Rosetta silent file (secondary structure, phi, psi, omega in degrees, C-alpha in Angstrom):
SEQUENCE: XXXXXXXXXXXXXXXXXXXXXXXXXXXXXXXXXXXXXXXXXXXXXXXXXXXXXXXXXXXXXXXXXXXXXXXXXXXXXXXXXXXXXXXXXXXXXXXXXXXXXXXXXXXXXXXXXXXXXXXXXXXXXXXXXXXXXXXXXXXXXXXXXXXXXXXXXXXXXXXXXXXXXXXXXXXXXXXXXXXXXXXXXXXXXXXXXXXXXXXXXXXXXXXXXXXXXXXXXXXXXXXXXXXXXXXXXXXXXXXXXXXXXXXXXXXXXXXXXX
SCORE:     score description
SCORE:     0.000 S_00000001
   1 L     0.000  134.444  155.891   66.830   50.743   64.385 S_00000001
   2 L  -108.481  132.105  170.525   66.262   54.465   63.699 S_00000001
   3 L   -91.094  108.761  177.206   64.674   57.192   65.620 S_00000001
   4 L   -50.013  103.261  171.352   62.336   59.403   63.830 S_00000001
   5 L  -134.604  174.607  163.032   62.221   62.933   64.757 S_00000001
   6 L   -72.765  170.228  175.818   61.743   66.571   63.312 S_00000001
   7 H   -98.405  -23.445  148.417   64.370   68.760   62.736 S_00000001
   8 H   -47.913  -48.900  171.406   62.865   71.168   65.149 S_00000001
   9 H   -74.136  -12.804  169.132   62.877   68.877   67.663 S_00000001
  10 H   -64.029  -64.595 -170.588   66.571   67.920   66.717 S_00000001
  11 H   -72.612  -23.619  168.463   67.667   71.583   66.750 S_00000001
  12 H   -65.746  -34.667  177.824   65.923   71.917   70.488 S_00000001
  13 H   -72.555  -31.916  176.804   67.872   69.148   71.217 S_00000001
  14 H  -131.105  -13.498  174.544   71.498   70.017   69.849 S_00000001
  15 L   -72.786 -163.181 -176.583   71.067   73.247   68.677 S_00000001
  16 L  -115.846 -156.780 -176.477   72.174   76.968   69.703 S_00000001
  17 L   -69.216  -48.362  179.049   70.504   80.023   70.343 S_00000001
  18 L   -89.387   48.614  167.908   70.063   80.900   66.822 S_00000001
  19 H   -78.806  -23.234  174.525   68.026   77.456   65.789 S_00000001
  20 H   -34.398  -64.831 -170.142   65.348   79.783   65.161 S_00000001
  21 H   -66.639  -65.816 -174.185   66.801   81.135   62.084 S_00000001
  22 H   -43.167  -31.238 -173.628   68.067   77.276   61.031 S_00000001
  23 H   -85.873  -27.262 -178.570   64.317   76.367   60.794 S_00000001
  24 H   -80.261  -11.762  176.511   63.347   79.349   58.794 S_00000001
  25 H  -129.581   21.271  178.417   65.844   78.517   56.235 S_00000001
  26 L   -48.879  -21.043 -167.279   65.826   74.787   56.371 S_00000001
  27 L  -129.061   15.099 -172.767   65.089   74.308   52.729 S_00000001
  28 L   -88.239  147.151 -166.676   67.691   77.278   51.249 S_00000001
  29 L   -50.499  138.190 -172.302   70.588   75.875   49.172 S_00000001
  30 L    89.454   -7.998  173.606   73.164   74.061   51.462 S_00000001
  31 L   -92.331  149.941  165.202   70.448   73.086   54.069 S_00000001
  32 L   -24.522  -62.595  173.461   69.291   70.025   55.237 S_00000001
  33 L   -75.555    2.737 -172.342   66.137   70.283   53.605 S_00000001
  34 H   -41.860  -47.042 -161.667   67.209   71.841   50.145 S_00000001
  35 H   -73.901  -31.274  162.583   65.917   68.592   48.217 S_00000001
  36 H   -96.199   21.413  169.423   62.644   69.296   49.484 S_00000001
  37 H   -48.560  -56.300  178.801   61.916   72.605   48.542 S_00000001
  38 H   -48.424  -49.763  168.675   59.649   71.689   45.901 S_00000001
  39 H   -43.395  -54.557  175.071   57.603   69.620   48.483 S_00000001
  40 H   -45.464  -87.410 -176.970   57.316   72.452   50.615 S_00000001
  41 H   -34.308  -45.301  178.223   56.089   74.969   48.136 S_00000001
  42 H   -78.940    4.359  171.969   53.762   72.292   47.313 S_00000001
  43 H  -105.421  -40.747  175.887   52.283   71.974   50.730 S_00000001
  44 H   -77.487  -17.435  158.107   52.194   75.479   51.345 S_00000001
  45 H   -63.568  -34.227  155.807   50.081   75.963   48.176 S_00000001
  46 H   -51.871  -52.142  174.645   47.775   73.470   49.463 S_00000001
  47 H   -51.907  -28.772 -177.219   47.595   74.957   52.764 S_00000001
  48 H   -91.187  -22.512  178.674   46.489   78.331   51.216 S_00000001
  49 L   -50.416  119.280 -174.556   43.826   77.054   49.130 S_00000001
  50 L  -156.424  146.369  171.915   40.294   78.137   50.301 S_00000001
  51 L   -32.620  138.451 -156.196   36.994   78.733   48.633 S_00000001
  52 H   -82.633  -13.294 -175.361   37.115   81.558   46.256 S_00000001
  53 H   -83.674  -25.175  177.700   34.077   83.333   48.069 S_00000001
  54 H   -71.560  -29.250 -171.462   36.293   83.335   51.278 S_00000001
  55 H   -55.967  -39.749 -172.976   39.193   84.417   49.330 S_00000001
  56 H   -80.303  -13.432  156.701   37.229   87.666   48.843 S_00000001
  57 H   -82.148  -52.929 -177.782   36.834   88.458   52.429 S_00000001
  58 L  -128.402   93.549 -164.813   39.724   86.991   54.048 S_00000001
  59 L   -66.378  -18.979  177.573   42.689   87.193   52.019 S_00000001
  60 L  -105.653  134.556 -170.290   44.719   85.287   54.800 S_00000001
  61 L   -75.738  113.576  177.957   44.044   81.747   55.307 S_00000001
  62 L   -86.610  -25.150  176.070   41.720   81.008   58.624 S_00000001
  63 L  -152.512  144.052  168.205   40.697   77.417   58.132 S_00000001
  64 L   -76.528  151.810 -167.308   42.063   74.672   56.156 S_00000001
  65 H   -51.547   -8.129 -161.999   39.844   73.552   53.301 S_00000001
  66 H   -72.838  -46.522 -157.758   39.271   70.177   54.791 S_00000001
  67 H   -67.920  -36.250  179.966   37.153   71.935   57.511 S_00000001
  68 H   -74.606  -24.053  142.673   34.894   73.987   54.995 S_00000001
  69 H   -51.362  -26.983  169.787   33.997   70.497   53.515 S_00000001
  70 H   -57.872  -82.631 -157.979   33.130   69.173   56.987 S_00000001
  71 H   -62.934  -33.127 -179.968   30.676   72.031   57.320 S_00000001
  72 H   -54.057  -60.370 -162.786   29.393   71.585   53.682 S_00000001
  73 H   -71.802  -36.156  169.713   28.573   68.220   54.129 S_00000001
  74 H   -59.144  -46.820  172.575   27.015   68.450   57.519 S_00000001
  75 H   -71.406  -46.402  175.219   24.575   71.176   56.332 S_00000001
  76 H   -49.465  -38.817  175.598   23.713   69.712   52.935 S_00000001
  77 L   -87.036   30.343 -176.804   23.087   66.500   55.004 S_00000001
  78 L    29.574   37.069 -177.614   20.726   68.282   57.290 S_00000001
  79 L   -73.998   99.765 -154.071   22.522   67.294   60.295 S_00000001
  80 L   -65.015  101.819  176.821   21.638   68.842   63.449 S_00000001
  81 L  -136.629  172.668 -177.882   25.246   70.037   64.702 S_00000001
  82 L  -140.899  148.889 -176.177   26.348   73.002   66.565 S_00000001
  83 E  -120.337  117.822 -178.637   29.877   74.869   65.946 S_00000001
  84 E  -117.145  102.070  164.243   31.888   76.393   68.560 S_00000001
  85 E   -77.627  140.342 -177.014   35.147   78.203   67.368 S_00000001
  86 E  -104.563  141.744  170.439   37.903   77.858   69.710 S_00000001
  87 E  -172.132  131.371  166.597   41.146   80.026   69.754 S_00000001
  88 L   -82.338    1.444 -170.122   43.987   81.969   72.099 S_00000001
  89 L  -111.931 -158.368 -169.429   44.555   84.180   69.605 S_00000001
  90 L  -125.213   34.564 -171.234   42.128   87.330   68.523 S_00000001
  91 L  -102.748   10.199 -159.755   41.486   85.958   65.039 S_00000001
  92 H   -66.655  -52.667  156.139   37.968   84.417   66.157 S_00000001
  93 H   -14.802  -61.043 -171.108   36.249   87.514   64.080 S_00000001
  94 H   -65.342  -50.922 -163.297   38.404   86.712   60.733 S_00000001
  95 H   -63.296  -53.597 -164.078   37.572   83.129   61.258 S_00000001
  96 H   -81.106  -25.154  169.893   33.731   83.655   61.714 S_00000001
  97 H   -41.728  -77.575 -171.744   34.111   86.220   58.624 S_00000001
  98 H   -52.278  -47.790  179.909   35.118   83.651   56.380 S_00000001
  99 H   -60.996  -26.389  179.766   32.722   81.050   57.602 S_00000001
 100 H   -88.745  -12.445  179.568   29.669   83.330   56.864 S_00000001
 101 H   -68.333  -62.992  152.696   31.306   84.205   53.431 S_00000001
 102 H   -19.916  -69.714  176.320   31.285   80.338   52.684 S_00000001
 103 H   -80.535   -6.734  159.996   27.808   79.793   53.527 S_00000001
 104 H   -78.365  -31.325  168.678   26.353   82.803   51.532 S_00000001
 105 H   -83.518    0.480  151.157   27.731   81.338   48.458 S_00000001
 106 H   -70.752  -31.157 -175.956   26.385   78.278   49.365 S_00000001
 107 L   -64.683   -8.887 -177.233   23.015   79.807   49.714 S_00000001
 108 L  -115.507   26.583  163.702   22.179   80.110   46.287 S_00000001
 109 L   -93.113 -164.194  171.238   22.138   76.202   45.518 S_00000001
 110 L   -56.870  -27.758 -177.702   19.660   73.554   46.163 S_00000001
 111 L  -110.141   24.617  178.614   20.048   73.487   49.711 S_00000001
 112 H   -21.897  -59.396 -167.899   19.622   76.996   50.266 S_00000001
 113 H   -55.043  -47.487 -163.157   17.273   76.849   53.040 S_00000001
 114 H   -63.483  -43.016  173.665   19.695   74.815   55.234 S_00000001
 115 H   -61.786  -42.191  176.283   22.579   77.556   54.487 S_00000001
 116 H   -46.951  -30.635 -166.413   20.343   80.420   55.166 S_00000001
 117 L   -89.024   -8.715 -172.795   20.255   79.371   59.120 S_00000001
 118 L  -105.911  131.824 -169.431   24.127   79.581   59.364 S_00000001
 119 L  -175.420  123.286  177.997   25.301   82.736   60.301 S_00000001
 120 L   -86.355  110.533  178.828   27.931   84.014   63.081 S_00000001
 121 L   -88.428  110.533  177.601   26.403   87.220   64.608 S_00000001
 122 L   -72.170  -14.907  164.786   29.374   89.236   66.003 S_00000001
 123 L   -99.956   21.380 -178.134   27.029   90.964   68.741 S_00000001
 124 L  -137.262  -21.850  179.235   25.683   88.051   69.707 S_00000001
 125 L  -117.358   28.943 -172.680   27.884   84.927   69.342 S_00000001
 126 E  -132.283  133.928  169.724   31.470   85.845   70.680 S_00000001
 127 E  -153.914  167.032  154.038   32.714   85.669   74.477 S_00000001
 128 E  -115.853  177.045  154.263   35.605   84.724   75.966 S_00000001
 129 E  -109.013  168.380 -164.849   37.019   82.818   78.967 S_00000001
 130 E  -135.095  129.957 -179.259   38.984   83.717   81.669 S_00000001
 131 E  -116.138  144.224 -170.210   40.968   80.745   84.120 S_00000001
 132 E  -118.849  -44.224  175.720   41.516   81.451   87.746 S_00000001
 133 E  -151.749 -160.453 -160.738   42.570   77.499   88.293 S_00000001
 134 L   -87.267  -11.956 -178.596   42.120   74.210   87.228 S_00000001
 135 L  -139.644   31.102  176.343   38.510   74.133   88.300 S_00000001
 136 E  -120.537  117.508 -171.571   37.614   77.930   88.492 S_00000001
 137 E  -140.767  148.719  165.793   36.368   79.793   85.328 S_00000001
 138 E  -122.570  140.252  173.638   34.681   82.999   84.095 S_00000001
 139 E  -112.069  126.731 -171.712   32.647   83.318   80.817 S_00000001
 140 E  -117.830  120.213  172.618   31.947   86.581   79.357 S_00000001
 141 E  -119.342  174.998  146.246   29.260   86.796   76.745 S_00000001
 142 E  -114.207  169.889  171.847   26.672   89.028   74.888 S_00000001
 143 L  -127.209   19.326 -176.804   23.051   88.497   73.752 S_00000001
 144 L   163.098  164.241 -177.346   23.241   91.670   71.674 S_00000001
 145 L   -42.131  -47.031 -164.390   25.142   94.817   70.590 S_00000001
 146 L  -109.859   -9.339 -179.555   24.521   96.688   74.209 S_00000001
 147 L  -110.272   85.346  160.272   24.168   93.537   76.484 S_00000001
 148 E   -86.265  151.777 -163.480   27.138   92.111   77.858 S_00000001
 149 E  -147.274  153.468 -178.385   27.162   89.534   80.574 S_00000001
 150 E  -116.724  136.855  178.054   29.725   87.860   83.144 S_00000001
 151 E   -92.199  -22.044 -168.039   28.961   84.222   84.682 S_00000001
 152 E    92.334  170.521  164.334   31.123   85.239   87.928 S_00000001
 153 E   -69.497  105.625  173.106   33.633   82.519   88.837 S_00000001
 154 E  -105.538  146.974  160.504   31.926   79.196   87.917 S_00000001
 155 L   -66.586  176.478  163.102   32.841   75.544   88.153 S_00000001
 156 H   -54.512  -50.091  172.670   33.282   73.569   85.255 S_00000001
 157 H   -50.412  -52.273  169.899   30.169   71.657   85.447 S_00000001
 158 H   -45.309  -41.701  177.650   28.549   75.266   85.498 S_00000001
 159 H   -87.319  -17.353  171.448   30.271   76.299   82.384 S_00000001
 160 H   -57.539  -54.737 -174.516   29.246   73.122   80.620 S_00000001
 161 H   -71.937  -13.316  157.839   25.743   74.188   81.260 S_00000001
 162 H   -58.432  -47.335 -179.755   26.450   77.814   80.262 S_00000001
 163 H   -81.431  -38.879  170.615   27.506   76.907   76.937 S_00000001
 164 H   -59.913  -63.439  179.295   24.759   74.449   76.507 S_00000001
 165 H   -50.146  -36.070 -178.918   22.046   76.992   77.537 S_00000001
 166 H   -86.039  -65.257  140.978   23.889   79.201   74.816 S_00000001
 167 H   -17.276  -49.561 -164.233   23.924   76.666   72.058 S_00000001
 168 H   -59.909  -48.598  176.261   20.406   75.772   72.670 S_00000001
 169 H   -68.378  -54.523 -175.050   19.264   79.655   71.383 S_00000001
 170 L  -128.684  148.416 -164.106   21.678   79.911   68.610 S_00000001
 171 L  -105.756    5.926  150.972   24.074   76.878   67.583 S_00000001
 172 E   -89.137  133.902  175.021   27.230   79.187   66.913 S_00000001
 173 E  -154.122  149.151 -176.003   29.601   80.402   69.252 S_00000001
 174 E  -130.752  139.573 -172.663   33.119   81.602   68.886 S_00000001
 175 E  -128.199  106.229  160.484   35.328   81.861   72.392 S_00000001
 176 E   -87.264  150.610  176.549   38.713   82.909   72.791 S_00000001
 177 L   -75.793 -166.787  178.370   40.648   81.242   75.528 S_00000001
 178 L  -108.552  102.115 -165.816   42.895   82.109   78.089 S_00000001
 179 H   -78.275  -40.434  173.847   46.064   81.868   76.273 S_00000001
 180 H   -47.522  -60.850 -162.538   47.843   83.680   79.564 S_00000001
 181 H   -72.572  -30.337  168.960   46.685   81.150   81.782 S_00000001
 182 H   -95.381   -2.879  151.339   48.071   78.299   79.780 S_00000001
 183 H   -82.493  -29.206  158.038   51.485   79.899   79.147 S_00000001
 184 L   -80.328    4.730  170.589   52.162   80.425   82.746 S_00000001
 185 L  -122.336   28.929  157.540   51.462   76.943   83.472 S_00000001
 186 L    88.638   13.794  159.939   54.123   75.568   81.402 S_00000001
 187 L    62.127   37.066  176.345   51.574   75.231   78.152 S_00000001
 188 L   -80.070  175.297  168.337   50.371   71.620   79.490 S_00000001
 189 L   -73.188  -34.578 -173.478   46.795   70.105   78.729 S_00000001
 190 L   -70.681   -4.810 -178.584   45.317   70.518   82.006 S_00000001
 191 L  -110.264    0.212 -170.225   45.732   74.752   81.624 S_00000001
 192 L   -94.089 -126.173  174.157   44.694   74.423   78.275 S_00000001
 193 E   -63.703  110.747 -176.913   41.409   74.886   76.025 S_00000001
 194 E   -74.588  151.761 -174.555   38.565   73.757   78.603 S_00000001
 195 E  -149.295   68.363  169.124   36.405   71.093   77.004 S_00000001
 196 E   -28.607  131.960  177.881   33.502   69.912   79.017 S_00000001
 197 E  -123.918  103.862  173.461   32.320   66.454   77.659 S_00000001
 198 L   -72.258  135.982 -158.646   28.982   65.342   78.351 S_00000001
 199 L    90.802  -13.802 -154.049   28.403   61.672   78.751 S_00000001
 200 L   -58.591  -49.913  179.555   32.026   61.159   79.442 S_00000001
 201 L  -114.841   40.853  157.991   31.492   58.378   81.904 S_00000001
 202 L  -169.736  161.750 -166.819   28.894   56.492   80.618 S_00000001
 203 L  -105.383  135.953 -160.929   27.856   55.062   77.149 S_00000001
 204 L   -59.377  131.736  161.193   24.878   55.939   74.764 S_00000001
 205 L   -72.845  169.628 -159.997   22.786   52.562   74.541 S_00000001
 206 H   -76.312  -42.045 -173.729   22.349   51.660   70.823 S_00000001
 207 H   -62.380  -26.105 -177.032   18.621   52.706   70.515 S_00000001
 208 H   -80.026  -13.945 -167.738   19.887   56.127   72.145 S_00000001
 209 H   -53.517  -54.547 -174.467   22.365   56.826   69.432 S_00000001
 210 H   -47.859   -9.474 -144.426   20.455   58.784   67.357 S_00000001
 211 H  -128.187  -37.813  178.111   19.497   61.113   69.854 S_00000001
 212 L   -47.142  129.985  164.041   23.094   61.304   71.449 S_00000001
 213 L  -106.508  123.103 -173.611   25.304   64.511   70.754 S_00000001
 214 L   -83.905  125.419 -177.438   28.950   63.547   69.874 S_00000001
 215 L  -102.581  125.480  153.901   31.204   66.383   71.039 S_00000001
 216 L  -131.338  154.218  176.580   34.715   66.792   68.997 S_00000001
 217 E  -125.412  109.146  176.736   37.246   69.109   69.347 S_00000001
 218 E   -90.111  139.819  166.380   39.815   69.314   66.313 S_00000001
 219 E  -163.769  141.687  178.346   42.921   70.951   66.690 S_00000001
 220 L   -70.653   -9.057 -170.298   46.500   71.175   64.958 S_00000001
 221 L  -114.889    7.211 -177.155   48.164   71.624   68.034 S_00000001
 222 L   -88.226  143.990 -160.021   46.892   68.518   69.991 S_00000001
 223 L   -90.873  170.934 -174.139   49.915   65.867   69.819 S_00000001
 224 L   -72.909  -43.671  175.853   49.756   62.404   68.745 S_00000001
 225 L  -104.819   24.090 -148.121   50.235   61.090   72.528 S_00000001
 226 L  -173.546  143.848  166.436   49.145   64.160   74.336 S_00000001
 227 L   -96.865  -20.067  163.339   46.119   66.589   74.232 S_00000001
 228 L    64.234  -63.178 -159.097   48.824   69.625   74.698 S_00000001
 229 L  -123.820    0.314  176.715   46.230   72.186   74.327 S_00000001
 230 E  -115.375  121.359  167.107   42.939   70.714   75.313 S_00000001
 231 E  -115.673  116.949 -162.523   41.839   70.031   78.666 S_00000001
 232 E   -88.584  131.067 -154.832   39.159   67.660   78.411 S_00000001
 233 E  -138.455  130.386  162.352   36.929   67.360   81.382 S_00000001
 234 E   -37.509  126.475  164.941   33.775   65.471   82.595 S_00000001
 235 L   -78.516  -21.226 -172.163   30.557   68.054   82.515 S_00000001
 236 L   -70.497  -49.833 -160.266   28.992   66.096   85.346 S_00000001
 237 L  -114.746   -2.513 -170.695   31.707   65.932   87.476 S_00000001
 238 L    64.863   -5.266  178.422   34.701   68.306   86.200 S_00000001
 239 L   -58.315  151.982 -176.528   37.306   65.328   86.397 S_00000001
 240 E   -68.285  138.716  171.631   40.283   65.478   84.050 S_00000001
 241 L  -107.639  146.161  176.259   39.456   62.780   81.205 S_00000001
 242 L   -85.352  116.891 -164.974   42.284   60.513   80.230 S_00000001
 243 H   -63.513  -30.494  176.803   43.543   61.370   76.546 S_00000001
 244 H   -57.402  -34.609  175.643   43.591   57.753   75.706 S_00000001
 245 H   -55.368  -43.420 -170.998   40.267   57.227   76.579 S_00000001
 246 H  -102.141  -14.082 -160.848   39.141   60.149   74.350 S_00000001
 247 E   -83.974  157.434 -175.360   41.395   60.764   71.640 S_00000001
 248 L    67.100    6.645  177.631   40.472   60.261   67.879 S_00000001
 249 L  -113.212  -89.114 -179.027   36.598   60.350   69.253 S_00000001
 250 L   -61.170  -30.328 -142.410   36.452   63.661   71.515 S_00000001
 251 E  -149.359   84.192 -140.080   39.495   64.729   70.727 S_00000001
 252 E  -129.470  134.517  151.925   41.051   64.538   67.034 S_00000001
 253 E   -38.836   99.206  176.695   44.407   65.735   65.901 S_00000001
 254 L   -96.278  132.192  170.323   44.466   67.962   62.625 S_00000001
 255 L  -110.642  105.220 -170.028   47.467   67.492   60.663 S_00000001
 256 L   -52.428  -33.072 -167.284   47.363   71.041   58.427 S_00000001
 257 L  -109.484   13.431 -175.945   49.450   69.449   56.059 S_00000001
 258 L   -67.512    0.000    0.000   48.198   66.093   55.652 S_00000001
């Protein structure tokens, strides 16, 4: 029986204080991964591939190419969808700039009418979340260049209503999550990016499926057996949701190198 593990995990268990350097030279001559160097280069090339229109405005990669494919499919199929960008970093504006460039390049085609509605507005569609504890959060948003507002400290159910209201007026939103809260609480799921899920404690009947919104959170930091970075809650009561009950339906791990 062989136990499969990653090199990074092996170093965390058996390595020394300099194991970060060992990870960085994994494919160098004389290192364990040297024979895989060609494969790593192939993966890096694929990972850095992005639409030409996006490369023109964003030289650094913000999204994997499969995400552009998903947005392309949903828009061309005239699917009614809403898009919320979530990040612990400060790259939300860059991500939205890349998506806007992609949309503009698509707006010249036969489905132009659908793509002309696709736009993140920096003065309207950005906000950030601040967490105080497991059940209290503050949402900061803007309704225009000079109109900023705070929700004050609200519950998770109230947060869900606020975001839903925001998305009803415009289907695009970018939020910066509270990294310091997640980091200071051990980087566990219950301190991560809040994700209120509507209808989590009931199932839609067959005849209502066409009217039911399916909420999906894609993130490459989600683990195979743990939400890790996403704090999924029932939007009606704020209760924490079991990972096994929502994985691959509401919470989807993205393998950037797949």
């Amino acid at each position: 029986f062989f136990h499969v593990t990653t090199y990074a995990a092996f170093l965390r268990k058996h390595g020394t204080a300099g194991d970060r350097d060992l990870r960085e030279i994994f494919t160098d001559e004389g290192q364990p991964g040297h024979e895989l160097k060609y494969k790593i280069e192939e993966l890096q090339e694929a990972l850095h591939s992005q639409p030409e229109a996006v490369s023109a405005v964003s030289p650094s990669v913000q999204l994997v190419s499969s995400f552009y494919t998903l947005v392309d499919h949903l828009t061309n199929a005239n699917r009614n969808y809403k898009l919320v960008i979530r990040t612990f970093g400060t790259d939300a504006a860059d991500v939205c700039r890349a998506l806007n460039a992609f949309a503009r390049s698509k707006a010249v085609g036969t489905a132009a009418s659908a793509w002309t509605r696709f736009e993140f507005d920096a003065s309207r569609d950005f906000g950030h979340l601040r967490r105080f504890d497991e059940d209290l959060v503050e949402l900061f948003t803007s309704d225009g260049p000079d109109h900023h507002r705070s929700s004050g400290r609200v519950s998770i159910t109230a947060l869900s209503r606020l975001i839903s209201t925001k998305l009803r007026s415009h289907p695009f939103l970018a939020l910066q999550d509270d990294y310091e809260y997640w980091h200071s609480h051990g980087k566990v799921a219950r301190a991560g990016k809040l994700f209120p899920i509507s209808g989590a404690h009931r199932k839609c009947s067959a005849q209502d499926l066409t009217e039911c919104a399916v909420q999906v959170f894609f993130d490459d930091k989600i683990k195979i057996d743990d939400a890790n970075i996403v704090d999924a809650r029932c939007s009606q009561c704020g209760q924490e949701l079991e990972f096994n009950a929502i994985k691959q339906h509401h919470i989807v791990r993205v393998d950037s190198l797949a």
